[in-house]
């Protein structure tokens, strides 16, 4: 996905038409009951045309529930930390600046890369410290960043997804340069060298066990809200080089075709991680951001009307399988192409993915190429209206429940002013997170003792509330539909310790406050 090499137009076209390497991009509740996904997407997800009660008309311009996320890449110091060797204080300050920029744009989720390549940006007994902290793989930075990263996100009302690269063992094929305790050195038989990098062999059960153990360790020890995999499964094509997994195939293939066996290996890992995550903590979400083209119509009549590289055939990633089996809670296909781009048209791919999740409870968010805005190699990206137009198109498909942008660096640079445009036209109000039915949760008791004194709105804290939604009705009495969409939503306020919560108002009128659990199940409102 996003490994730090900027995408040039020629490279993009080569990927889409010939399959050349495509290597940018992202880079204690009870366990939920497992089983078939429910038959309908929640009516409260972004873009729905009616409220959950089907009685309140809503304005799709103001979705009440919509995921608005950003990828924060640590590999090659793309986004954070800006370079290796910074002090803990400097690293913290840089991260807080990213979060504040996200909040400024009314985002509500961050996807932070905590495992770029079988390393850790947190204290781990399973894998060594990441080189992207200190400049030296395995060197202790003197603090554990992950509790800080999670706490600061939560303090700002941002959902925190821990982003893992499942199979990349090292960006350098020379294993002798890794720390002695690195799993790739301890278990060299797990490794396949390909394209100058070292990969764990997806065909080995031991590899699947190790990856699952790493993920489970993070979910057990840290208060993350989600586990996220990027699009790197089997390596992207690298010239004519073939992935040397013959021995594993001979041992475990059992008569299957090589391509089918490889896809089955990835499917097994996805299912295994899904099960492990929800056994540890049922409220944690698990999702993947696959390459934007599943298959082309030329390869499968049910594929998209596109002409690019197929994730199914080239990297053995079958997102349709994960959706239909319910082994992910969400998918974020990376649709990093503009509208009217012949071989991969956004207006073709987004509806295709919307149709894939239809009739399931798997959520669809779209991966948007914020980093491409302003690129002169593709005329569409030089137009300030291109990226905002993607969100306008999304409104036509109720299955699209939000967007995630690559990457955090552009939150501060705002290329061509597109973020200002998006905020004005699409994010003019805050949004609650979409509800994923299978994860359960329960709305807290509604807030009590709501008081408005001058500009200070306060209320008694609700047990189990993670945050509160504040609505303002400028004139008249609030009806039963006052909270149906986000037209009246003015803030989502993270809960703080203490008996009372407060919010500083910005205008007169009537205020309603609801309580939200960590999944943002919402209580009934209490009014002033």
Short mmCIF file of C-alpha atoms in Angstrom, two decimals:
data_model
loop_
_atom_site.label_atom_id
_atom_site.label_comp_id
_atom_site.label_asym_id
_atom_site.label_seq_id
_atom_site.Cartn_x
_atom_site.Cartn_y
_atom_site.Cartn_z
CA UNK A 1 0.00 0.00 0.00
CA UNK A 2 1.69 3.19 1.11
CA UNK A 3 5.34 2.43 1.49
CA UNK A 4 6.59 5.93 0.82
CA UNK A 5 7.30 5.90 -2.89
CA UNK A 6 5.23 8.64 -4.55
CA UNK A 7 3.02 7.37 -7.36
CA UNK A 8 3.75 8.80 -10.79
CA UNK A 9 1.18 8.70 -13.56
CA UNK A 10 3.29 6.33 -15.61
CA UNK A 11 3.62 3.95 -12.69
CA UNK A 12 -0.11 4.07 -12.03
CA UNK A 13 -0.88 3.27 -15.63
CA UNK A 14 1.67 0.45 -15.67
CA UNK A 15 0.07 -1.07 -12.60
CA UNK A 16 -3.40 -0.87 -13.99
CA UNK A 17 -2.59 -2.21 -17.42
CA UNK A 18 0.28 -4.62 -16.88
CA UNK A 19 0.17 -5.57 -13.20
CA UNK A 20 3.43 -3.83 -12.29
CA UNK A 21 4.15 -3.27 -8.62
CA UNK A 22 1.64 -0.97 -6.95
CA UNK A 23 3.26 0.00 -3.70
CA UNK A 24 1.80 3.16 -2.25
CA UNK A 25 -0.94 3.54 0.33
CA UNK A 26 -1.66 2.41 3.99
CA UNK A 27 0.62 1.55 4.04
CA UNK A 28 -13.30 -6.02 28.00
CA UNK A 29 -16.74 -6.33 26.56
CA UNK A 30 -18.15 -9.83 26.04
CA UNK A 31 -17.21 -11.53 22.81
CA UNK A 32 -19.79 -11.01 20.09
CA UNK A 33 -21.79 -14.02 18.91
CA UNK A 34 -20.42 -15.26 15.61
CA UNK A 35 -22.53 -16.37 12.72
CA UNK A 36 -24.23 -15.09 9.61
CA UNK A 37 -24.31 -11.37 9.14
CA UNK A 38 -27.67 -9.65 9.43
CA UNK A 39 -29.62 -9.19 6.23
CA UNK A 40 -29.62 -5.40 6.09
CA UNK A 41 -27.23 -2.56 6.62
CA UNK A 42 -28.13 -0.45 9.64
CA UNK A 43 -30.51 2.36 8.67
CA UNK A 44 -28.42 4.68 10.79
CA UNK A 45 -25.33 4.34 8.62
CA UNK A 46 -24.24 7.32 6.57
CA UNK A 47 -26.35 8.13 3.55
CA UNK A 48 -29.55 6.47 4.77
CA UNK A 49 -32.67 8.25 3.60
CA UNK A 50 -34.77 7.61 6.69
CA UNK A 51 -34.12 7.33 10.38
CA UNK A 52 -34.07 3.99 12.17
CA UNK A 53 -37.78 4.36 12.94
CA UNK A 54 -38.49 5.04 9.23
CA UNK A 55 -40.63 7.99 10.37
CA UNK A 56 -38.22 10.91 10.22
CA UNK A 57 -37.01 12.16 6.84
CA UNK A 58 -33.34 13.04 6.88
CA UNK A 59 -31.13 15.23 4.74
CA UNK A 60 -28.31 13.21 3.15
CA UNK A 61 -26.15 16.33 3.21
CA UNK A 62 -26.00 16.00 7.00
CA UNK A 63 -25.48 12.32 7.77
CA UNK A 64 -25.81 11.56 11.44
CA UNK A 65 -23.45 8.60 11.23
CA UNK A 66 -20.41 8.67 9.01
CA UNK A 67 -16.85 7.47 9.51
CA UNK A 68 -14.28 10.17 8.69
CA UNK A 69 -10.81 8.75 9.10
CA UNK A 70 -7.19 9.31 8.22
CA UNK A 71 -4.28 6.90 7.88
CA UNK A 72 -1.20 7.83 9.93
CA UNK A 73 1.71 5.99 8.31
CA UNK A 74 4.86 5.27 10.29
CA UNK A 75 6.72 3.21 7.67
CA UNK A 76 9.62 5.25 6.31
CA UNK A 77 8.44 8.05 8.61
CA UNK A 78 5.82 9.12 6.09
CA UNK A 79 3.54 10.81 8.64
CA UNK A 80 4.76 10.11 12.17
CA UNK A 81 7.27 10.53 13.63
CA UNK A 82 8.59 12.92 10.98
CA UNK A 83 12.07 11.44 11.33
CA UNK A 84 13.92 8.99 13.50
CA UNK A 85 15.70 9.85 16.71
CA UNK A 86 13.33 12.51 17.99
CA UNK A 87 12.80 12.85 21.73
CA UNK A 88 9.62 11.43 23.24
CA UNK A 89 8.36 14.98 23.82
CA UNK A 90 8.90 15.91 20.18
CA UNK A 91 7.23 12.73 18.96
CA UNK A 92 4.27 13.41 21.22
CA UNK A 93 3.96 17.01 20.04
CA UNK A 94 3.98 15.94 16.39
CA UNK A 95 1.30 13.34 16.99
CA UNK A 96 -0.93 15.75 18.90
CA UNK A 97 -0.64 18.21 16.01
CA UNK A 98 -1.89 15.53 13.62
CA UNK A 99 -4.86 14.76 15.87
CA UNK A 100 -5.72 18.42 16.29
CA UNK A 101 -5.72 18.85 12.52
CA UNK A 102 -8.04 15.85 12.22
CA UNK A 103 -10.43 17.28 14.82
CA UNK A 104 -10.33 20.66 13.08
CA UNK A 105 -11.68 18.93 9.95
CA UNK A 106 -14.38 17.11 11.97
CA UNK A 107 -12.80 13.70 11.51
CA UNK A 108 -13.72 11.00 14.02
CA UNK A 109 -11.21 8.15 13.48
CA UNK A 110 -7.49 7.54 13.03
CA UNK A 111 -5.77 4.46 11.61
CA UNK A 112 -2.27 4.40 13.08
CA UNK A 113 0.41 2.05 11.72
CA UNK A 114 1.75 0.21 14.76
CA UNK A 115 3.43 -2.70 12.90
CA UNK A 116 5.01 -1.64 9.59
CA UNK A 117 7.14 -4.76 9.06
CA UNK A 118 7.14 -7.35 11.83
CA UNK A 119 8.27 -4.63 14.22
CA UNK A 120 6.50 -2.70 16.95
CA UNK A 121 5.80 0.92 17.78
CA UNK A 122 4.83 -0.36 21.23
CA UNK A 123 6.51 -2.47 23.89
CA UNK A 124 6.36 -6.09 22.77
CA UNK A 125 7.80 -9.44 23.78
CA UNK A 126 6.97 -10.85 20.34
CA UNK A 127 8.68 -8.45 17.94
CA UNK A 128 11.46 -5.84 18.21
CA UNK A 129 11.10 -2.08 18.42
CA UNK A 130 10.58 -0.40 15.06
CA UNK A 131 13.50 1.35 13.44
CA UNK A 132 11.19 4.25 12.58
CA UNK A 133 11.31 5.46 16.19
CA UNK A 134 15.03 5.61 16.91
CA UNK A 135 16.68 4.84 13.58
CA UNK A 136 17.90 1.46 14.87
CA UNK A 137 15.75 -1.64 14.72
CA UNK A 138 15.33 -3.17 18.16
CA UNK A 139 16.47 -0.09 20.08
CA UNK A 140 14.26 0.83 23.03
CA UNK A 141 13.02 4.43 22.60
CA UNK A 142 12.68 4.81 26.35
CA UNK A 143 8.87 4.96 26.39
CA UNK A 144 5.90 3.02 25.11
CA UNK A 145 4.14 5.21 22.55
CA UNK A 146 0.93 3.21 22.15
CA UNK A 147 -0.84 4.12 25.42
CA UNK A 148 -0.20 7.78 24.60
CA UNK A 149 -1.34 7.41 20.99
CA UNK A 150 -4.61 5.78 22.05
CA UNK A 151 -5.32 8.08 25.00
CA UNK A 152 -4.75 11.28 23.03
CA UNK A 153 -7.07 10.07 20.26
CA UNK A 154 -9.78 9.19 22.76
CA UNK A 155 -9.35 12.51 24.54
CA UNK A 156 -10.33 14.19 21.27
CA UNK A 157 -13.21 11.86 20.48
CA UNK A 158 -11.29 9.97 17.78
CA UNK A 159 -11.70 6.23 17.34
CA UNK A 160 -8.31 4.47 17.29
CA UNK A 161 -7.60 1.63 14.84
CA UNK A 162 -4.26 -0.17 15.21
CA UNK A 163 -2.92 -0.76 11.70
CA UNK A 164 -0.83 -3.89 11.04
CA UNK A 165 1.00 -5.07 7.94
CA UNK A 166 0.47 -8.85 8.16
CA UNK A 167 3.22 -10.41 6.01
CA UNK A 168 6.06 -7.94 5.47
CA UNK A 169 9.01 -9.15 7.56
CA UNK A 170 11.56 -6.56 6.47
CA UNK A 171 11.90 -3.94 3.72
CA UNK A 172 15.49 -5.19 3.42
CA UNK A 173 16.13 -8.75 2.24
CA UNK A 174 19.34 -8.99 4.30
CA UNK A 175 18.14 -10.71 7.48
CA UNK A 176 21.53 -10.27 9.15
CA UNK A 177 20.68 -6.59 9.59
CA UNK A 178 17.70 -7.42 11.78
CA UNK A 179 17.96 -7.76 15.57
CA UNK A 180 18.90 -11.25 16.72
CA UNK A 181 15.50 -11.72 18.38
CA UNK A 182 13.54 -10.77 15.25
CA UNK A 183 11.16 -13.61 14.30
CA UNK A 184 12.61 -13.67 10.79
CA UNK A 185 16.02 -14.56 12.22
CA UNK A 186 14.68 -16.93 14.84
CA UNK A 187 12.56 -18.70 12.19
CA UNK A 188 14.36 -18.25 8.83
CA UNK A 189 12.22 -21.02 7.37
CA UNK A 190 9.23 -18.66 7.52
CA UNK A 191 10.85 -16.25 5.08
CA UNK A 192 10.56 -15.86 1.32
CA UNK A 193 12.75 -13.18 -0.27
CA UNK A 194 11.07 -11.38 -3.12
CA UNK A 195 11.77 -8.11 -4.91
CA UNK A 196 14.55 -7.19 -2.51
CA UNK A 197 12.33 -7.57 0.57
CA UNK A 198 11.69 -10.34 3.08
CA UNK A 199 8.15 -11.70 3.50
CA UNK A 200 6.60 -14.22 5.81
CA UNK A 201 5.24 -17.14 3.81
CA UNK A 202 1.42 -16.97 3.99
CA UNK A 203 1.25 -20.70 3.27
CA UNK A 204 2.72 -21.69 6.63
CA UNK A 205 0.37 -22.30 9.57
CA UNK A 206 3.15 -21.09 11.91
CA UNK A 207 3.11 -17.70 10.19
CA UNK A 208 -0.65 -17.36 10.59
CA UNK A 209 -0.31 -18.27 14.25
CA UNK A 210 2.41 -15.68 14.78
CA UNK A 211 0.51 -12.85 13.09
CA UNK A 212 -2.63 -13.71 15.03
CA UNK A 213 -0.68 -13.82 18.27
CA UNK A 214 0.79 -10.35 17.60
CA UNK A 215 -2.64 -8.86 16.94
CA UNK A 216 -4.19 -10.59 19.92
CA UNK A 217 -1.42 -9.27 22.16
CA UNK A 218 -2.20 -5.66 21.20
CA UNK A 219 -5.95 -6.07 21.63
CA UNK A 220 -5.38 -7.65 25.04
CA UNK A 221 -3.01 -5.02 26.41
CA UNK A 222 -4.12 -1.75 24.79
CA UNK A 223 -7.46 0.06 24.63
CA UNK A 224 -7.70 0.09 20.83
CA UNK A 225 -11.06 0.40 19.07
CA UNK A 226 -10.10 -1.43 15.91
CA UNK A 227 -7.59 -3.72 14.20
CA UNK A 228 -6.75 -2.80 10.63
CA UNK A 229 -4.88 -4.63 7.85
CA UNK A 230 -3.61 -2.85 4.75
CA UNK A 231 -3.55 -4.21 1.19
CA UNK A 232 -0.25 -6.11 1.37
CA UNK A 233 -0.92 -9.85 1.26
CA UNK A 234 1.11 -11.84 -1.20
CA UNK A 235 3.65 -9.39 -2.67
CA UNK A 236 2.66 -7.13 -5.52
CA UNK A 237 4.16 -8.29 -8.83
CA UNK A 238 7.82 -7.40 -9.24
CA UNK A 239 8.93 -7.82 -12.83
CA UNK A 240 9.09 -11.49 -13.78
CA UNK A 241 10.08 -12.66 -10.30
CA UNK A 242 7.93 -15.43 -8.88
CA UNK A 243 7.16 -15.91 -5.22
CA UNK A 244 9.18 -18.95 -4.11
CA UNK A 245 6.68 -20.88 -2.00
CA UNK A 246 7.02 -24.23 -3.79
CA UNK A 247 7.98 -26.20 -0.68
CA UNK A 248 5.00 -24.94 1.32
CA UNK A 249 2.68 -25.61 -1.60
CA UNK A 250 3.99 -29.15 -1.96
CA UNK A 251 3.43 -29.75 1.75
CA UNK A 252 0.07 -28.06 2.23
CA UNK A 253 -1.46 -27.67 -1.25
CA UNK A 254 -3.32 -30.98 -1.14
CA UNK A 255 -4.07 -31.00 -4.85
CA UNK A 256 -5.41 -27.45 -5.08
CA UNK A 257 -4.40 -25.04 -7.80
CA UNK A 258 -1.60 -22.71 -6.66
CA UNK A 259 -3.70 -19.54 -6.98
CA UNK A 260 -6.64 -21.06 -5.10
CA UNK A 261 -4.33 -22.31 -2.36
CA UNK A 262 -2.75 -18.89 -1.95
CA UNK A 263 -6.14 -17.20 -1.67
CA UNK A 264 -7.23 -19.82 0.85
CA UNK A 265 -4.15 -19.06 2.95
CA UNK A 266 -5.07 -15.38 3.13
CA UNK A 267 -8.70 -16.22 3.85
CA UNK A 268 -7.61 -18.44 6.73
CA UNK A 269 -5.55 -15.63 8.27
CA UNK A 270 -8.41 -13.13 7.98
CA UNK A 271 -10.85 -15.55 9.62
CA UNK A 272 -8.35 -16.48 12.31
CA UNK A 273 -7.62 -12.87 13.22
CA UNK A 274 -11.31 -11.96 13.18
CA UNK A 275 -12.09 -14.77 15.62
CA UNK A 276 -9.16 -13.93 17.91
CA UNK A 277 -9.94 -10.22 18.06
CA UNK A 278 -13.55 -10.72 19.02
CA UNK A 279 -12.78 -13.44 21.52
CA UNK A 280 -10.54 -11.00 23.39
CA UNK A 281 -12.82 -7.98 23.16
CA UNK A 282 -16.13 -8.11 21.34
CA UNK A 283 -16.32 -4.36 20.80
CA UNK A 284 -13.11 -4.14 18.73
CA UNK A 285 -13.66 -3.73 14.99
CA UNK A 286 -11.62 -5.65 12.41
CA UNK A 287 -11.26 -4.52 8.83
CA UNK A 288 -9.08 -4.44 5.74
CA UNK A 289 -8.28 -1.81 3.11
CA UNK A 290 -7.97 -3.92 -0.06
CA UNK A 291 -6.59 -2.81 -3.41
CA UNK A 292 -9.41 -1.04 -5.24
CA UNK A 293 -10.02 -3.60 -8.00
CA UNK A 294 -11.24 -7.03 -6.90
CA UNK A 295 -11.42 -8.43 -10.46
CA UNK A 296 -12.13 -6.98 -13.89
CA UNK A 297 -15.06 -8.04 -16.04
CA UNK A 298 -12.57 -9.51 -18.49
CA UNK A 299 -11.53 -11.95 -15.74
CA UNK A 300 -14.92 -12.47 -14.12
CA UNK A 301 -18.32 -11.30 -15.42
CA UNK A 302 -19.23 -10.20 -11.90
CA UNK A 303 -16.13 -8.02 -11.62
CA UNK A 304 -15.93 -4.28 -12.26
CA UNK A 305 -15.85 -2.62 -15.68
CA UNK A 306 -12.19 -1.75 -15.27
CA UNK A 307 -8.89 -2.72 -16.85
CA UNK A 308 -6.38 -2.71 -14.03
CA UNK A 309 -4.54 -5.13 -11.82
CA UNK A 310 -6.74 -7.64 -10.03
CA UNK A 311 -6.18 -8.14 -6.31
CA UNK A 312 -7.81 -11.56 -6.57
CA UNK A 313 -5.36 -12.77 -9.23
CA UNK A 314 -2.17 -10.80 -8.48
CA UNK A 315 -1.91 -10.64 -4.68
CA UNK A 316 -4.47 -13.37 -3.87
CA UNK A 317 -6.69 -11.09 -1.80
CA UNK A 318 -10.36 -12.07 -2.13
CA UNK A 319 -12.29 -9.27 -0.43
CA UNK A 320 -15.59 -10.64 -1.73
CA UNK A 321 -14.97 -13.82 0.25
CA UNK A 322 -14.34 -11.88 3.47
CA UNK A 323 -17.50 -9.84 2.97
CA UNK A 324 -19.71 -12.84 2.25
CA UNK A 325 -18.26 -14.91 5.08
CA UNK A 326 -18.50 -12.02 7.52
CA UNK A 327 -14.86 -12.34 8.59
CA UNK A 328 -14.40 -8.55 8.51
CA UNK A 329 -16.48 -5.82 10.07
CA UNK A 330 -15.57 -3.28 7.40
CA UNK A 331 -13.66 -2.86 4.16
CA UNK A 332 -11.93 0.30 2.90
CA UNK A 333 -11.12 -0.28 -0.78
CA UNK A 334 -8.38 2.06 -1.93
CA UNK A 335 -10.03 3.94 -4.77
CA UNK A 336 -7.06 6.13 -5.58
CA UNK A 337 -8.19 7.05 -9.09
CA UNK A 338 -10.25 10.01 -10.29
CA UNK A 339 -13.58 10.02 -12.02
CA UNK A 340 -13.43 9.23 -15.76
CA UNK A 341 -10.03 7.54 -15.40
CA UNK A 342 -10.47 4.99 -18.16
CA UNK A 343 -8.94 1.85 -16.67
CA UNK A 344 -10.16 2.48 -13.10
CA UNK A 345 -12.99 4.99 -12.96
CA UNK A 346 -14.06 6.07 -9.47
CA UNK A 347 -17.65 6.26 -10.69
CA UNK A 348 -17.45 2.61 -11.71
CA UNK A 349 -15.58 1.21 -8.72
CA UNK A 350 -17.41 2.91 -5.86
CA UNK A 351 -20.85 1.60 -6.94
CA UNK A 352 -19.34 -1.85 -7.52
CA UNK A 353 -18.13 -2.00 -3.92
CA UNK A 354 -21.44 -0.61 -2.66
CA UNK A 355 -23.18 -3.49 -4.38
CA UNK A 356 -20.76 -6.01 -2.83
CA UNK A 357 -21.73 -5.08 0.75
CA UNK A 358 -25.44 -4.75 -0.01
CA UNK A 359 -27.46 -7.21 2.05
CA UNK A 360 -24.66 -7.69 4.58
CA UNK A 361 -23.68 -5.98 7.82
CA UNK A 362 -20.13 -5.38 6.59
CA UNK A 363 -19.52 -1.65 6.43
CA UNK A 364 -18.03 0.09 3.43
CA UNK A 365 -15.76 3.11 3.77
CA UNK A 366 -13.86 4.47 0.76
CA UNK A 367 -10.09 4.97 0.77
CA UNK A 368 -9.46 8.41 -0.75
CA UNK A 369 -6.18 9.60 -2.30
CA UNK A 370 -5.73 12.92 -0.52
CA UNK A 371 -2.01 12.64 -1.20
CA UNK A 372 -2.63 12.68 -4.97
CA UNK A 373 -4.42 16.03 -4.95
CA UNK A 374 -2.39 18.58 -6.90
CA UNK A 375 -0.36 15.95 -8.78
CA UNK A 376 0.29 17.27 -12.27
CA UNK A 377 0.74 13.86 -13.89
CA UNK A 378 -3.04 13.34 -13.94
CA UNK A 379 -5.14 16.34 -15.03
CA UNK A 380 -8.09 15.40 -12.81
CA UNK A 381 -5.98 15.73 -9.67
CA UNK A 382 -5.10 19.33 -10.54
CA UNK A 383 -8.78 20.27 -10.14
CA UNK A 384 -9.79 21.30 -6.58
CA UNK A 385 -13.24 19.83 -7.08
CA UNK A 386 -12.16 16.28 -7.94
CA UNK A 387 -11.87 14.78 -4.47
CA UNK A 388 -14.96 16.56 -3.06
CA UNK A 389 -16.93 15.22 -6.04
CA UNK A 390 -16.17 11.68 -4.86
CA UNK A 391 -18.04 12.37 -1.64
CA UNK A 392 -20.95 13.85 -3.56
CA UNK A 393 -21.13 10.65 -5.61
CA UNK A 394 -21.02 8.59 -2.43
CA UNK A 395 -24.29 10.15 -1.27
CA UNK A 396 -26.08 8.28 -4.05
CA UNK A 397 -25.23 4.94 -2.42
CA UNK A 398 -26.47 4.39 1.12
CA UNK A 399 -24.02 1.52 1.58
CA UNK A 400 -21.11 3.99 1.63
CA UNK A 401 -20.72 4.81 5.31
CA UNK A 402 -17.69 7.10 5.21
CA UNK A 403 -14.21 7.79 3.90
CA UNK A 404 -10.60 7.37 5.03
CA UNK A 405 -7.85 9.59 3.61
CA UNK A 406 -4.23 8.87 2.87
CA UNK A 407 -2.44 10.43 4.52
CA UNK A 408 -2.08 12.52 7.66
CA UNK A 409 0.67 14.72 6.24
CA UNK A 410 -1.85 16.41 3.95
CA UNK A 411 -4.10 17.37 6.86
CA UNK A 412 -1.78 20.30 7.50
CA UNK A 413 -0.87 21.17 3.91
CA UNK A 414 -4.47 20.96 2.58
CA UNK A 415 -3.50 20.64 -1.11
CA UNK A 416 -5.54 22.92 -3.39
CA UNK A 417 -7.72 23.72 -0.38
CA UNK A 418 -9.70 20.50 -0.87
CA UNK A 419 -10.15 19.87 2.84
CA UNK A 420 -11.69 23.29 3.28
CA UNK A 421 -14.05 22.43 0.44
CA UNK A 422 -14.90 19.06 1.96
CA UNK A 423 -15.57 20.56 5.37
CA UNK A 424 -17.82 23.23 3.87
CA UNK A 425 -19.81 20.90 1.61
CA UNK A 426 -19.70 17.56 3.46
CA UNK A 427 -18.40 17.91 7.00
CA UNK A 428 -20.16 21.09 8.11
CA UNK A 429 -21.54 19.15 11.07
CA UNK A 430 -19.94 16.53 13.31
CA UNK A 431 -20.94 12.90 12.81
CA UNK A 432 -21.38 9.90 15.06
CA UNK A 433 -19.63 6.69 14.08
CA UNK A 434 -21.64 4.12 12.11
CA UNK A 435 -23.02 1.28 14.20
CA UNK A 436 -21.86 -2.23 13.38
CA UNK A 437 -24.69 -4.44 14.59
CA UNK A 438 -22.69 -7.58 15.32
CA UNK A 439 -20.51 -5.78 17.84
CA UNK A 440 -23.46 -5.13 20.12
CA UNK A 441 -23.05 -2.57 22.85
CA UNK A 442 -25.81 -0.76 24.68
CA UNK A 443 -26.82 2.86 24.91
CA UNK A 444 -26.02 4.35 28.34
CA UNK A 445 -28.69 5.93 30.50
CA UNK A 446 -29.70 9.29 29.11
CA UNK A 447 -28.05 12.34 30.69
CA UNK A 448 -29.76 13.83 33.73
CA UNK A 449 -29.99 17.27 35.30
CA UNK A 450 -29.24 19.25 32.14
CA UNK A 451 -28.56 22.91 32.94
CA UNK A 452 -27.83 25.95 30.78
CA UNK A 453 -26.28 28.87 32.63
CA UNK A 454 -25.11 31.61 30.32
CA UNK A 455 -22.96 29.84 27.74
CA UNK A 456 -22.24 26.84 29.99
CA UNK A 457 -24.24 23.70 29.32
CA UNK A 458 -23.74 20.96 31.91
CA UNK A 459 -25.27 17.62 32.82
CA UNK A 460 -24.80 14.76 35.22
CA UNK A 461 -22.41 12.07 33.97
CA UNK A 462 -24.02 8.88 32.67
CA UNK A 463 -22.48 5.57 33.77
CA UNK A 464 -20.75 3.75 30.87
CA UNK A 465 -20.85 6.84 28.62
CA UNK A 466 -17.74 7.29 26.47
CA UNK A 467 -19.00 10.54 24.97
CA UNK A 468 -22.05 12.75 24.53
CA UNK A 469 -23.80 14.22 21.50
CA UNK A 470 -24.99 17.82 21.81
CA UNK A 471 -27.80 19.09 19.56
CA UNK A 472 -29.00 22.68 19.24
CA UNK A 473 -32.44 23.67 17.95
CA UNK A 474 -32.19 27.36 17.12
CA UNK A 475 -35.90 28.14 17.35
CA UNK A 476 -39.13 26.42 18.24
CA UNK A 477 -39.64 23.29 20.23
CA UNK A 478 -37.62 20.20 19.26
CA UNK A 479 -39.78 17.51 17.72
CA UNK A 480 -39.20 13.79 17.77
CA UNK A 481 -37.11 14.11 14.59
CA UNK A 482 -34.72 16.74 15.97
CA UNK A 483 -31.91 14.18 16.26
CA UNK A 484 -32.68 12.16 13.11
CA UNK A 485 -29.76 13.62 11.15
CA UNK A 486 -26.87 15.97 11.90
CA UNK A 487 -28.54 19.26 10.99
CA UNK A 488 -28.83 20.11 14.68
CA UNK A 489 -25.70 18.27 15.87
CA UNK A 490 -23.12 20.76 17.14
CA UNK A 491 -20.63 18.57 19.00
CA UNK A 492 -19.61 15.10 20.10
CA UNK A 493 -18.05 15.66 23.51
CA UNK A 494 -15.66 13.04 24.96
CA UNK A 495 -16.50 12.08 28.54
CA UNK A 496 -14.21 13.33 31.30
CA UNK A 497 -13.85 12.07 34.84
CA UNK A 498 -16.17 13.64 37.37
CA UNK A 499 -19.82 13.87 38.32
CA UNK A 500 -20.71 16.43 35.67
CA UNK A 501 -19.88 17.09 32.04
CA UNK A 502 -19.74 20.55 30.45
CA UNK A 503 -19.93 22.15 27.03
CA UNK A 504 -19.56 25.79 26.07
CA UNK A 505 -22.44 26.84 23.81
CA UNK A 506 -22.14 29.21 20.88
CA UNK A 507 -25.71 30.42 20.52
CA UNK A 508 -29.19 30.50 21.97
CA UNK A 509 -31.98 28.02 21.47
CA UNK A 510 -32.88 24.66 22.93
CA UNK A 511 -30.22 22.04 23.62
CA UNK A 512 -30.56 18.26 23.65
CA UNK A 513 -27.85 15.91 24.93
CA UNK A 514 -27.56 12.16 24.43
CA UNK A 515 -25.10 9.67 25.92
CA UNK A 516 -22.98 7.36 23.76
CA UNK A 517 -21.16 4.13 24.60
CA UNK A 518 -17.76 3.30 23.06
CA UNK A 519 -19.45 2.03 19.89
CA UNK A 520 -21.67 5.14 19.91
CA UNK A 521 -24.96 3.44 20.65
CA UNK A 522 -27.05 6.47 21.55
CA UNK A 523 -29.42 7.10 24.43
CA UNK A 524 -32.65 9.05 24.29
CA UNK A 525 -32.11 12.82 24.50
CA UNK A 526 -32.45 15.05 27.54
CA UNK A 527 -33.42 18.66 26.82
CA UNK A 528 -32.99 22.04 28.48
#
